[in-house]
Coordinates of C-alpha atoms and ligand atoms in Angstrom, one line a residue:
M1 CA 93.1 81.7 84.1
P2 CA 93.7 78.2 82.7
T3 CA 91.1 77.1 80.2
S4 CA 88.7 74.3 80.9
T5 CA 85.8 73.0 78.8
T6 CA 84.0 69.7 78.5
L7 CA 83.7 70.3 74.7
T8 CA 87.2 69.4 73.7
T9 CA 90.5 67.9 75.0
N10 CA 92.5 69.1 71.9
K11 CA 95.8 70.2 73.4
H12 CA 96.7 72.4 70.5
L13 CA 93.5 74.3 70.8
L14 CA 93.5 74.6 74.6
G15 CA 97.1 75.6 74.6
W16 CA 96.5 78.3 72.1
V17 CA 93.4 79.6 73.9
D18 CA 95.4 79.8 77.1
E19 CA 98.1 81.8 75.4
M20 CA 95.6 84.2 73.9
A21 CA 93.8 84.5 77.2
A22 CA 97.1 85.3 78.9
M23 CA 97.5 88.2 76.4
C24 CA 94.0 89.5 76.3
Q25 CA 93.2 88.9 80.0
P26 CA 89.4 88.4 79.7
D27 CA 87.3 88.1 82.9
S28 CA 85.9 84.7 81.6
I29 CA 86.2 82.3 78.7
V30 CA 83.2 80.7 77.0
F31 CA 83.5 77.9 74.5
C32 CA 80.6 78.0 72.1
D33 CA 78.8 74.8 71.4
G34 CA 76.5 76.2 68.6
T35 CA 73.3 74.9 70.2
E36 CA 69.9 76.6 70.0
D37 CA 70.0 77.0 73.7
E38 CA 73.3 78.9 73.5
R39 CA 71.9 81.1 70.8
K40 CA 68.9 82.0 72.9
R41 CA 71.1 82.8 75.9
L42 CA 73.5 84.9 74.0
T43 CA 70.7 86.7 72.2
E44 CA 69.1 87.6 75.6
L45 CA 72.5 88.8 76.9
A46 CA 72.9 91.0 73.7
V47 CA 69.4 92.4 74.2
S48 CA 70.0 93.2 77.8
K49 CA 73.2 95.1 76.9
G50 CA 71.6 97.0 74.0
I51 CA 73.8 95.2 71.4
L52 CA 70.7 93.8 69.8
I53 CA 67.3 95.4 69.6
P54 CA 64.3 93.1 69.2
L55 CA 62.2 93.9 66.0
N56 CA 58.4 93.7 65.6
A57 CA 57.8 90.0 66.4
Q58 CA 54.7 89.8 64.2
K59 CA 56.3 91.2 61.1
H60 CA 59.8 89.9 61.6
P61 CA 59.8 86.9 64.1
G62 CA 63.1 86.1 65.7
C63 CA 64.8 89.2 64.1
Y64 CA 67.0 91.8 65.8
L65 CA 68.7 95.1 64.9
H66 CA 72.3 95.9 65.6
R67 CA 73.7 99.4 65.3
S68 CA 77.4 99.5 64.8
N69 CA 79.7 102.4 65.8
P70 CA 79.1 105.0 63.0
N71 CA 82.9 104.9 62.3
D72 CA 82.7 101.1 61.7
V73 CA 80.3 100.4 58.9
A74 CA 82.3 98.6 56.2
R75 CA 85.4 96.7 55.3
V76 CA 88.6 98.7 55.8
E77 CA 90.9 97.9 52.9
H78 CA 93.6 100.4 54.0
C79 CA 93.8 98.6 57.4
T80 CA 94.0 95.1 55.9
F81 CA 97.4 93.5 55.7
I82 CA 99.0 90.4 54.3
C83 CA 101.9 89.5 56.6
T84 CA 104.5 87.4 54.7
P85 CA 108.3 87.4 55.2
E86 CA 108.8 88.9 51.7
K87 CA 106.9 92.0 50.6
D88 CA 106.8 90.6 47.0
S89 CA 104.7 87.6 48.2
A90 CA 101.9 90.1 49.0
G91 CA 102.4 92.0 45.8
P92 CA 101.8 95.7 44.9
T93 CA 98.0 95.6 45.4
N94 CA 98.0 94.4 49.0
N95 CA 99.2 96.3 52.1
W96 CA 102.1 94.4 53.6
M97 CA 103.7 94.1 57.0
A98 CA 106.5 91.8 58.1
P99 CA 105.0 89.1 60.4
A100 CA 107.3 89.9 63.4
E101 CA 106.4 93.6 63.1
A102 CA 102.7 92.9 62.8
Y103 CA 102.7 90.5 65.8
T104 CA 104.6 93.0 67.9
K105 CA 102.3 95.9 66.9
L106 CA 99.1 93.9 67.5
K107 CA 100.3 92.3 70.7
G108 CA 100.5 95.9 72.0
L109 CA 96.8 96.3 71.2
F110 CA 95.6 92.9 72.3
E111 CA 97.4 93.0 75.6
G112 CA 94.8 93.4 78.3
S113 CA 92.2 94.3 75.7
M114 CA 89.5 91.9 77.1
K115 CA 89.7 93.0 80.7
G116 CA 86.2 93.2 82.0
R117 CA 84.9 91.2 79.0
T118 CA 84.1 87.7 78.1
M119 CA 86.3 85.8 75.6
Y120 CA 84.2 83.6 73.3
V121 CA 85.9 80.7 71.6
V122 CA 84.0 80.0 68.4
P123 CA 84.8 76.7 66.5
Y124 CA 83.5 76.7 63.0
V125 CA 83.7 74.9 59.7
M126 CA 83.8 76.6 56.3
G127 CA 82.4 74.0 53.8
P128 CA 80.2 71.0 54.4
L129 CA 80.7 69.1 57.6
G130 CA 82.9 66.1 57.2
S131 CA 84.3 67.0 53.8
E132 CA 88.1 66.7 53.4
H133 CA 88.1 70.0 51.5
S134 CA 86.4 72.0 54.3
K135 CA 88.5 74.2 56.5
I136 CA 88.2 74.4 60.3
G137 CA 88.7 77.7 62.1
I138 CA 88.6 78.8 65.7
E139 CA 87.7 82.5 66.2
I140 CA 88.4 84.0 69.5
T141 CA 86.3 87.1 69.9
D142 CA 85.0 89.5 72.6
S143 CA 81.9 90.3 70.6
V144 CA 78.5 88.5 71.2
Y145 CA 77.4 90.0 67.9
V146 CA 80.2 88.3 66.1
V147 CA 79.3 84.9 67.8
L148 CA 75.7 85.2 66.8
N149 CA 76.6 86.1 63.2
M150 CA 79.1 83.3 63.0
Q151 CA 76.4 80.9 64.1
I152 CA 74.3 82.0 61.0
M153 CA 77.2 82.3 58.5
T154 CA 79.1 79.1 59.3
R155 CA 78.7 75.5 60.6
M156 CA 79.5 76.5 64.2
G157 CA 80.0 74.8 67.5
K158 CA 80.5 71.2 68.7
A159 CA 80.3 69.8 65.2
A160 CA 83.5 71.8 64.3
L161 CA 85.3 70.5 67.4
D162 CA 84.2 66.9 66.6
M163 CA 85.6 67.3 63.1
L164 CA 88.8 68.8 64.4
A165 CA 89.3 66.0 67.0
D166 CA 92.9 66.2 68.3
K167 CA 94.4 67.7 65.1
D168 CA 96.4 70.9 65.0
D169 CA 95.1 71.8 61.6
F170 CA 92.9 74.8 62.2
N171 CA 92.9 78.5 61.4
R172 CA 93.8 80.6 64.5
G173 CA 91.6 83.7 64.4
L174 CA 91.9 86.3 67.1
H175 CA 89.4 89.2 67.1
C176 CA 88.9 92.0 69.6
T177 CA 86.5 94.9 69.0
G178 CA 88.8 97.0 71.2
D179 CA 87.6 100.6 71.5
V180 CA 86.6 100.8 67.8
N181 CA 89.1 103.5 67.1
P182 CA 89.7 103.7 63.4
D183 CA 93.4 104.7 64.0
R184 CA 93.9 101.4 65.9
R185 CA 92.2 99.1 63.4
Y186 CA 94.2 96.2 61.8
I187 CA 93.1 93.2 59.9
C188 CA 96.2 91.1 59.6
H189 CA 96.6 87.8 57.8
F190 CA 99.5 85.4 58.4
P191 CA 99.2 82.9 55.6
Q192 CA 102.3 80.9 56.7
D193 CA 100.9 80.5 60.2
N194 CA 97.3 80.0 59.0
A195 CA 96.4 82.8 61.4
I196 CA 94.3 86.0 61.4
W197 CA 94.5 88.8 63.9
S198 CA 91.8 91.4 63.7
F199 CA 91.6 94.4 66.0
G200 CA 89.4 97.5 66.4
S201 CA 86.3 96.7 64.2
G202 CA 83.2 94.7 64.8
Y203 CA 81.8 94.9 61.3
G204 CA 81.3 92.2 58.6
G205 CA 84.3 91.1 56.7
N206 CA 86.6 92.8 59.3
A207 CA 85.3 90.7 62.2
L208 CA 83.6 87.6 60.8
L209 CA 86.9 85.9 60.2
G210 CA 85.6 82.8 58.4
K211 CA 84.3 85.0 55.5
K212 CA 86.8 87.2 53.6
C213 CA 89.8 86.5 55.9
L214 CA 89.8 82.7 55.9
S215 CA 87.7 81.7 52.9
L216 CA 89.2 84.2 50.5
R217 CA 92.6 85.6 51.6
I218 CA 94.0 82.6 53.4
G219 CA 91.9 80.3 51.1
S220 CA 93.4 81.8 47.9
Y221 CA 96.9 81.3 49.3
L222 CA 96.1 77.6 50.1
G223 CA 94.4 77.2 46.7
K224 CA 97.6 78.4 45.0
S225 CA 99.7 75.7 46.7
E226 CA 97.1 73.0 46.6
G227 CA 95.9 73.5 43.0
W228 CA 92.4 75.0 43.5
L229 CA 90.7 78.4 43.5
A230 CA 89.1 80.4 46.2
E231 CA 86.9 83.0 44.5
H232 CA 84.5 85.9 45.3
M233 CA 81.8 84.2 43.4
L234 CA 78.1 83.3 43.7
I235 CA 77.1 79.8 42.6
L236 CA 73.7 79.1 41.1
G237 CA 71.9 76.2 39.3
V238 CA 69.4 76.6 36.5
E239 CA 66.9 73.9 35.7
D240 CA 65.4 74.1 32.2
P241 CA 61.8 72.9 31.4
D242 CA 63.2 69.4 30.5
G243 CA 64.8 69.1 34.0
T244 CA 68.4 69.6 32.9
K245 CA 70.4 71.4 35.5
T246 CA 73.4 73.6 34.7
Y247 CA 75.6 75.4 37.3
V248 CA 77.4 78.7 36.8
A249 CA 79.7 80.7 39.1
A250 CA 79.9 84.5 38.8
A251 CA 82.4 87.0 40.3
F252 CA 81.0 90.5 40.7
P253 CA 82.7 93.0 43.1
S254 CA 81.2 93.8 46.5
A255 CA 77.7 95.3 46.2
C256 CA 77.6 94.6 42.5
G257 CA 74.8 92.0 42.3
K258 CA 75.9 88.5 43.5
T259 CA 73.2 88.0 46.0
N260 CA 70.6 89.3 43.6
F261 CA 71.8 87.1 40.7
A262 CA 72.1 84.0 43.0
M263 CA 68.4 84.3 44.1
M264 CA 67.0 85.4 40.8
I265 CA 63.4 84.6 39.7
P266 CA 63.2 84.2 35.9
P267 CA 60.7 86.5 34.1
R268 CA 57.2 85.1 33.1
R269 CA 58.5 84.5 29.6
F270 CA 60.7 81.7 31.1
A271 CA 57.9 79.5 32.4
G272 CA 59.3 76.2 33.5
W273 CA 62.8 77.5 34.2
R274 CA 64.0 77.5 37.8
V275 CA 67.0 79.0 39.5
F276 CA 68.6 77.5 42.7
T277 CA 71.1 79.2 45.0
V278 CA 74.2 77.3 46.0
G279 CA 76.0 80.4 47.3
D280 CA 75.9 84.2 47.1
D281 CA 79.5 85.3 47.9
I282 CA 82.2 82.7 47.9
A283 CA 83.1 79.7 45.8
W284 CA 85.8 77.1 46.3
L285 CA 86.6 75.6 42.9
R286 CA 88.3 72.2 42.5
V287 CA 89.0 69.8 39.7
G288 CA 86.7 66.8 39.9
E289 CA 87.6 63.2 39.0
D290 CA 85.6 63.8 35.8
G291 CA 87.9 66.6 34.7
R292 CA 85.3 69.3 35.2
L293 CA 85.5 72.2 37.7
W294 CA 83.3 71.7 40.8
A295 CA 82.2 74.4 43.1
V296 CA 81.4 74.4 46.9
N297 CA 80.0 77.4 48.9
P298 CA 81.9 77.4 52.2
E299 CA 79.3 79.5 53.9
N300 CA 76.1 78.6 55.6
G301 CA 74.2 82.0 55.5
Y302 CA 74.0 85.3 53.7
F303 CA 75.5 88.6 54.8
G304 CA 73.6 90.6 52.2
V305 CA 73.2 94.3 51.3
A306 CA 69.8 95.6 52.5
P307 CA 69.3 98.8 50.4
G308 CA 67.7 98.0 47.1
T309 CA 66.2 94.7 48.3
N310 CA 62.5 94.5 47.7
M311 CA 59.7 92.2 46.5
K312 CA 60.3 93.2 42.9
S313 CA 64.1 93.1 42.8
N314 CA 64.6 90.1 45.0
P315 CA 61.5 88.3 46.4
N316 CA 63.6 85.3 47.5
A317 CA 65.8 87.5 49.6
M318 CA 62.7 89.1 51.2
K319 CA 61.5 85.7 52.1
T320 CA 64.9 84.7 53.4
I321 CA 65.1 87.6 55.8
S322 CA 61.5 87.3 57.0
K323 CA 62.6 85.4 60.2
N324 CA 65.6 84.7 62.4
T325 CA 67.7 87.4 60.8
I326 CA 70.1 89.9 62.3
F327 CA 69.8 93.4 60.6
T328 CA 72.8 95.8 60.9
N329 CA 72.5 99.5 60.4
V330 CA 69.1 99.6 58.8
A331 CA 66.4 102.1 59.7
V332 CA 63.4 101.2 61.9
T333 CA 59.7 102.2 61.5
K334 CA 57.4 103.4 64.3
D335 CA 56.1 99.9 64.8
G336 CA 59.5 98.4 65.2
D337 CA 59.9 97.0 61.7
V338 CA 62.9 97.4 59.4
W339 CA 63.2 99.9 56.6
W340 CA 65.8 100.9 54.0
E341 CA 66.1 102.9 50.8
G342 CA 64.5 100.9 47.9
L343 CA 62.2 98.9 50.1
D344 CA 58.6 98.4 48.7
G345 CA 55.9 100.8 49.4
E346 CA 55.7 104.4 50.4
V347 CA 58.6 106.1 52.2
P348 CA 57.4 106.4 55.8
D349 CA 56.9 109.9 57.2
E350 CA 59.1 109.2 60.2
L351 CA 61.8 106.7 61.0
T352 CA 64.6 106.0 63.4
D353 CA 67.7 106.1 61.2
W354 CA 70.7 103.7 61.3
K355 CA 72.4 105.8 63.9
G356 CA 69.3 105.7 66.2
Q357 CA 68.3 109.3 65.4
P358 CA 64.8 110.6 64.4
W359 CA 64.5 110.8 60.6
K360 CA 61.8 112.6 58.5
K361 CA 60.7 111.9 55.0
G362 CA 62.5 114.2 52.5
S363 CA 65.7 114.3 54.6
T364 CA 68.9 114.5 52.5
E365 CA 70.5 111.9 54.8
K366 CA 70.0 108.2 54.1
A367 CA 67.8 106.5 56.7
A368 CA 69.6 103.2 56.3
H369 CA 73.4 103.1 55.9
P370 CA 74.2 102.3 52.2
N371 CA 76.2 99.2 53.4
S372 CA 73.5 98.1 55.9
R373 CA 73.1 94.4 55.9
F374 CA 71.1 91.3 56.8
T375 CA 72.6 88.1 58.2
A376 CA 70.2 85.3 57.4
P377 CA 70.5 81.5 57.5
A378 CA 70.8 79.8 54.1
S379 CA 68.1 77.4 55.2
N380 CA 65.6 80.3 55.0
N381 CA 66.1 80.6 51.3
P382 CA 63.1 79.2 49.4
I383 CA 65.2 78.3 46.4
L384 CA 68.2 76.8 48.2
S385 CA 69.9 74.2 46.1
S386 CA 69.7 70.6 47.5
H387 CA 73.5 70.4 46.9
V388 CA 74.6 73.0 49.5
N389 CA 75.9 70.3 51.8
D390 CA 77.3 68.1 49.1
P391 CA 81.0 67.7 49.7
R392 CA 81.6 67.3 45.9
G393 CA 79.8 70.6 45.2
V394 CA 78.3 71.2 41.8
P395 CA 79.9 71.0 38.3
I396 CA 80.4 74.5 36.7
S397 CA 79.6 75.0 33.0
A398 CA 80.2 78.8 32.9
I399 CA 82.2 81.4 34.8
I400 CA 80.9 84.9 34.6
F401 CA 82.9 88.1 35.4
G402 CA 81.0 91.3 35.8
G403 CA 81.8 94.8 37.1
R404 CA 79.8 97.9 37.7
R405 CA 80.6 100.0 34.6
S406 CA 78.5 102.9 33.3
T407 CA 80.3 102.9 30.0
T408 CA 82.4 100.7 27.6
I409 CA 81.6 97.2 28.8
P410 CA 78.7 95.5 26.9
L411 CA 75.9 93.6 28.5
V412 CA 77.5 90.3 27.7
M413 CA 80.5 88.9 25.9
Q414 CA 82.1 85.4 25.7
S415 CA 85.9 84.9 25.8
F416 CA 87.6 83.3 22.8
N417 CA 89.3 80.7 25.1
W418 CA 90.5 80.1 28.6
A419 CA 93.5 82.5 28.5
H420 CA 91.4 85.2 26.9
G421 CA 88.8 84.6 29.7
V422 CA 91.5 85.0 32.3
Y423 CA 92.6 88.2 30.6
L424 CA 89.0 89.5 30.8
G425 CA 88.8 88.7 34.5
S426 CA 92.2 90.2 35.1
T427 CA 91.4 93.5 33.5
M428 CA 87.9 93.8 35.1
A429 CA 87.2 97.2 36.5
S430 CA 84.3 98.4 38.6
E431 CA 83.0 101.5 40.3
T432 CA 83.7 101.4 44.1
T433 CA 80.7 100.9 46.4
A434 CA 79.8 101.4 50.1
A435 CA 80.9 97.8 50.9
A436 CA 84.4 99.3 51.7
T437 CA 85.2 102.6 53.3
G438 CA 86.5 105.4 51.0
A439 CA 85.1 107.2 48.0
T440 CA 82.3 105.4 46.0
G441 CA 81.7 105.5 42.3
V442 CA 85.4 105.6 41.4
V443 CA 86.4 103.1 38.6
R444 CA 89.2 100.9 39.7
R445 CA 90.7 97.6 38.4
D446 CA 89.3 94.8 40.4
P447 CA 90.6 91.6 38.9
M448 CA 88.2 88.7 39.2
A449 CA 86.4 90.9 41.9
M450 CA 89.3 89.7 44.1
L451 CA 91.4 92.9 44.5
P452 CA 90.7 93.2 48.2
F453 CA 90.7 89.5 48.8
T454 CA 93.7 87.9 47.2
G455 CA 96.0 86.7 49.9
Y456 CA 99.2 86.8 47.7
N457 CA 100.7 88.5 44.8
V458 CA 98.0 89.1 42.2
A459 CA 100.5 88.4 39.3
D460 CA 101.0 84.9 40.8
Y461 CA 97.2 84.6 41.1
F462 CA 96.9 85.4 37.4
Q463 CA 99.5 82.7 36.6
H464 CA 97.6 80.3 38.8
W465 CA 94.4 80.9 36.9
L466 CA 96.3 80.4 33.6
N467 CA 97.8 77.2 35.0
M468 CA 94.4 75.8 35.9
Q469 CA 93.7 75.2 32.2
R470 CA 96.1 72.3 32.2
R471 CA 94.4 70.8 35.3
V472 CA 90.9 71.1 34.0
P473 CA 90.3 68.9 30.8
Y474 CA 86.7 70.2 30.6
P475 CA 86.8 73.8 31.7
P476 CA 83.8 76.0 32.0
K477 CA 83.4 78.7 29.3
I478 CA 84.2 82.2 30.5
F479 CA 81.9 85.2 30.0
M480 CA 81.8 88.9 31.0
V481 CA 78.6 90.8 31.8
N482 CA 77.7 94.4 32.8
W483 CA 74.3 95.0 34.3
F484 CA 75.2 98.6 35.1
R485 CA 75.7 100.5 31.8
K486 CA 74.0 103.9 31.7
N487 CA 72.7 106.2 29.0
A488 CA 73.8 109.8 28.6
A489 CA 71.1 110.8 31.1
G490 CA 72.7 108.5 33.7
K491 CA 69.8 105.9 33.6
F492 CA 70.6 102.2 33.6
L493 CA 70.1 100.8 30.1
W494 CA 69.4 97.2 31.2
P495 CA 66.5 96.4 33.6
G496 CA 68.7 93.9 35.5
Y497 CA 67.6 91.6 38.3
G498 CA 65.2 88.8 37.1
D499 CA 65.6 90.0 33.5
N500 CA 69.3 89.0 33.8
M501 CA 67.8 85.5 33.1
R502 CA 67.6 86.6 29.5
V503 CA 71.4 87.0 29.4
L504 CA 72.0 83.9 31.5
K505 CA 69.9 81.9 29.0
W506 CA 72.3 82.9 26.2
I507 CA 75.3 82.0 28.4
L508 CA 73.8 78.5 29.0
D509 CA 73.1 78.0 25.3
R510 CA 76.7 79.0 24.5
A511 CA 78.1 76.7 27.3
H512 CA 76.1 73.8 25.8
G513 CA 77.1 74.7 22.2
K514 CA 73.5 75.3 21.3
V515 CA 73.8 78.7 19.5
G516 CA 76.2 80.5 17.3
A517 CA 77.6 83.9 18.2
Q518 CA 79.0 87.0 16.5
E519 CA 82.7 87.5 16.6
T520 CA 83.9 91.0 17.5
L521 CA 87.5 92.2 18.1
F522 CA 87.1 91.7 21.8
G523 CA 85.0 88.6 22.2
W524 CA 81.9 86.6 21.1
V525 CA 78.6 88.5 21.4
P526 CA 75.0 87.4 20.8
K527 CA 73.7 87.4 17.3
Q528 CA 70.8 89.7 16.5
G529 CA 67.7 88.1 18.1
H530 CA 69.6 85.6 20.3
I531 CA 68.8 87.4 23.5
D532 CA 65.2 86.7 24.2
L533 CA 63.6 90.1 24.7
S534 CA 59.9 89.1 24.5
G535 CA 57.7 90.5 27.3
L536 CA 60.3 93.2 28.1
D537 CA 58.9 96.7 27.9
I538 CA 62.1 98.5 26.8
P539 CA 62.8 99.6 23.2
P540 CA 65.2 97.5 21.2
E541 CA 67.4 100.5 20.7
T542 CA 68.1 100.6 24.5
V543 CA 69.3 97.1 24.4
D544 CA 71.4 97.9 21.3
E545 CA 73.0 100.7 23.4
A546 CA 73.6 98.3 26.3
T547 CA 75.3 95.7 24.0
N548 CA 77.2 98.2 21.9
I549 CA 81.0 98.0 21.5
D550 CA 82.6 101.3 20.8
D551 CA 86.1 101.0 19.3
N552 CA 87.2 104.4 20.7
E553 CA 86.1 103.5 24.2
W554 CA 87.8 100.2 24.0
K555 CA 91.0 101.8 22.8
I556 CA 91.1 103.9 26.0
E557 CA 90.1 100.8 28.1
L558 CA 92.9 98.7 26.6
E559 CA 95.5 101.5 27.0
S560 CA 94.5 102.1 30.6
Q561 CA 94.9 98.4 31.4
K562 CA 98.7 98.7 30.8
A563 CA 99.4 100.7 33.9
F564 CA 97.6 98.1 36.0
Y565 CA 99.6 95.3 34.5
D566 CA 102.9 97.2 34.7
Q567 CA 102.9 97.5 38.5
F568 CA 103.6 93.7 38.7
G569 CA 106.8 94.1 36.7
E570 CA 108.6 90.8 35.8
R571 CA 106.1 88.7 37.8
M572 CA 103.2 89.6 35.4
P573 CA 102.4 86.6 33.1
R574 CA 103.4 87.6 29.6
T575 CA 100.5 85.7 28.1
L576 CA 98.0 88.3 29.4
E577 CA 100.0 91.3 28.3
L578 CA 100.4 89.7 24.9
I579 CA 96.6 89.3 24.6
R580 CA 96.1 92.9 25.6
Q581 CA 98.6 94.0 22.9
Q582 CA 97.1 91.8 20.3
L583 CA 93.6 93.3 20.9
L584 CA 95.0 96.8 20.8
S585 CA 96.9 96.1 17.5
R586 CA 93.7 94.7 15.9
L587 CA 92.1 98.1 16.7
S588 CA 94.6 100.2 14.8
Ligands
GTP601 P1 78.5 91.8 48.5 O1 77.6 91.1 49.5 O2 79.0 93.1 49.0 O3 79.5 91.0 48.0 O4 77.5 92.3 47.3 P2 76.7 91.5 46.1 O5 77.6 91.4 45.0 O6 76.0 90.3 46.6 O7 75.6 92.6 45.7 P3 74.0 92.6 45.8 O8 73.4 91.5 45.1 O9 73.7 92.7 47.3 O10 73.6 94.0 45.1 C1 74.2 95.2 45.5 C2 73.4 96.3 45.0 O11 73.4 96.3 43.5 C3 72.0 96.4 45.5 O12 71.7 97.7 45.8 C4 71.2 95.9 44.3 O13 69.9 96.5 44.3 C5 72.0 96.4 43.1 N1 71.8 95.4 41.9 C6 71.9 94.1 42.0 N2 71.6 93.5 40.8 C7 71.4 94.5 39.9 C8 71.1 94.6 38.5 O14 70.9 93.6 37.8 N3 70.9 95.8 38.0 C9 71.0 97.0 38.8 N4 70.9 98.2 38.2 N5 71.3 96.9 40.1 C10 71.5 95.7 40.7
SPV602 C1 81.8 92.3 50.6 O1 82.2 93.4 50.9 O2 82.2 91.8 49.5 C2 80.9 91.5 51.4 C3 80.6 92.1 52.8 O3 80.5 90.5 51.1 S1 81.9 91.8 53.9 O4 81.5 90.6 54.7 O5 81.9 93.0 54.8 O6 83.1 91.6 53.3
MN603 MN1 81.2 89.9 49.0

């Protein structure tokens, strides 16, 4: 079936769509224009097919529930491949397949895969419209759910085609839900071809190709060659009572607090302070003409974790998801409203769980899947920064790395310098979460929160980070935080959420050179009294425990970092291993 559309005459695009259609053999092809009319039509179609379930229109106007296949509820790292000619280009932390082998294998799966289905062609832009730094992608998909999510998460439709004009410079993304068989699930990246082929999953980062696949894996590869950074970072702005705005970017692994931090409301003690969200998951960082590092959020919406979101932990998220939101794998109340573990109020006596089964209070099963999510437009966010569409982005004064660690890592620490900051990021570790399939709660190294998202050899990525210092005359200061340290009884020591403002305030003061700090063997930490604890109803000893640095724990930590570095062999930058050795030698 030869392709026709009135939306574009781009020969490269039309030729490629023809080629993909010849392989996938859909019944029909639909080019998406991104209009409200189209959204309504596709939503109605999805409802008629049971792909979307309308929610209580009084409580959640314009909102829908989607239940995914229970075997398809998170990113699948073991099925995610970087396909480069040389295995070494992907490095030891990525799954690798030779491009020819991957294309052959996946052609076998895509062949005839859209028979009886519609092929949607989804043009989208990651980054502000019209910006020379934005990236254009075309995602071909057989999933209406994917189209509707892409419309929220990206600048999608005609605007993207207009921006592309007749150029050949776009990411070619091919996605088919297939039969959702976990044994035939592949997320393959071809950095040299600027292409992504994803088969067998309809979920999140596996299927919304603009997000992790293009903006991070392909993005990081492009960043390496073009001199910028694609990072798994939130971006936020803080305005102090005098009106001065400071921007920070923070990398926390999946389900470790980015959305919450990006939407934070400062505690009452911080009257006159305001936080603004620029982004909650991805940052593209470039050197500005002024020699500072500037950050852009390539996304246009939030694909956020539902469990734990409530009016106390994240009121701005609750407002953001109050309308025009797609919920995936949450539970439903009797009156058709959403529910998840950690939502405000009493646990309802009866629910329909994420699989669509009856659920009773007291059940040992979770009602909502731990990785259940909301897809909400950024424009719903009451504290959205006015700079989200600014092609320059915002200037970054501090970079924060943070993992989920119940021991060892203190509440906050500042690096001695850029290289030491890169070392801190490179050795970051975190307990695994439900955002990816596999065991949860296992501590693993997750450098810069990018372990699953670096599209090339992580040793080269470290070198790229080190090299950035020469490109950035006025670099941000680098910090490490840990909101997740626990006491012996397994209880979080730090209250977290809005109270993280207290730590952020110290970070801002340090970035502006306003306060001194205490030197430790491993980094700068706040002096006694420099973290404002007034109005916080936890004993000071608890905070001491959260900020404590235990030499014995650190000795184990530093020694265990070696095995992680060693796997990179000769490619590993010596600078970072020398910093590790120096820290270790100062201990003994
Ligand atoms: P991805 O979208 O997967 O990249 O996750 P994220 O980094 O945006 O994580 P998010 O903010 O959605 O938080 C994930 C989980 O961590 C939720 O269950 C939160 O309730 C919890 N969480 C977030 N911030 C804090 C905090 O400061 N302290 C504690 N104890 N938990 C937190
Ligand atoms: C993450 O896992 O870091 C996410 C969700 O942000 S997903 O889009 O599935 O990657
Ligand atoms: Mn994420």
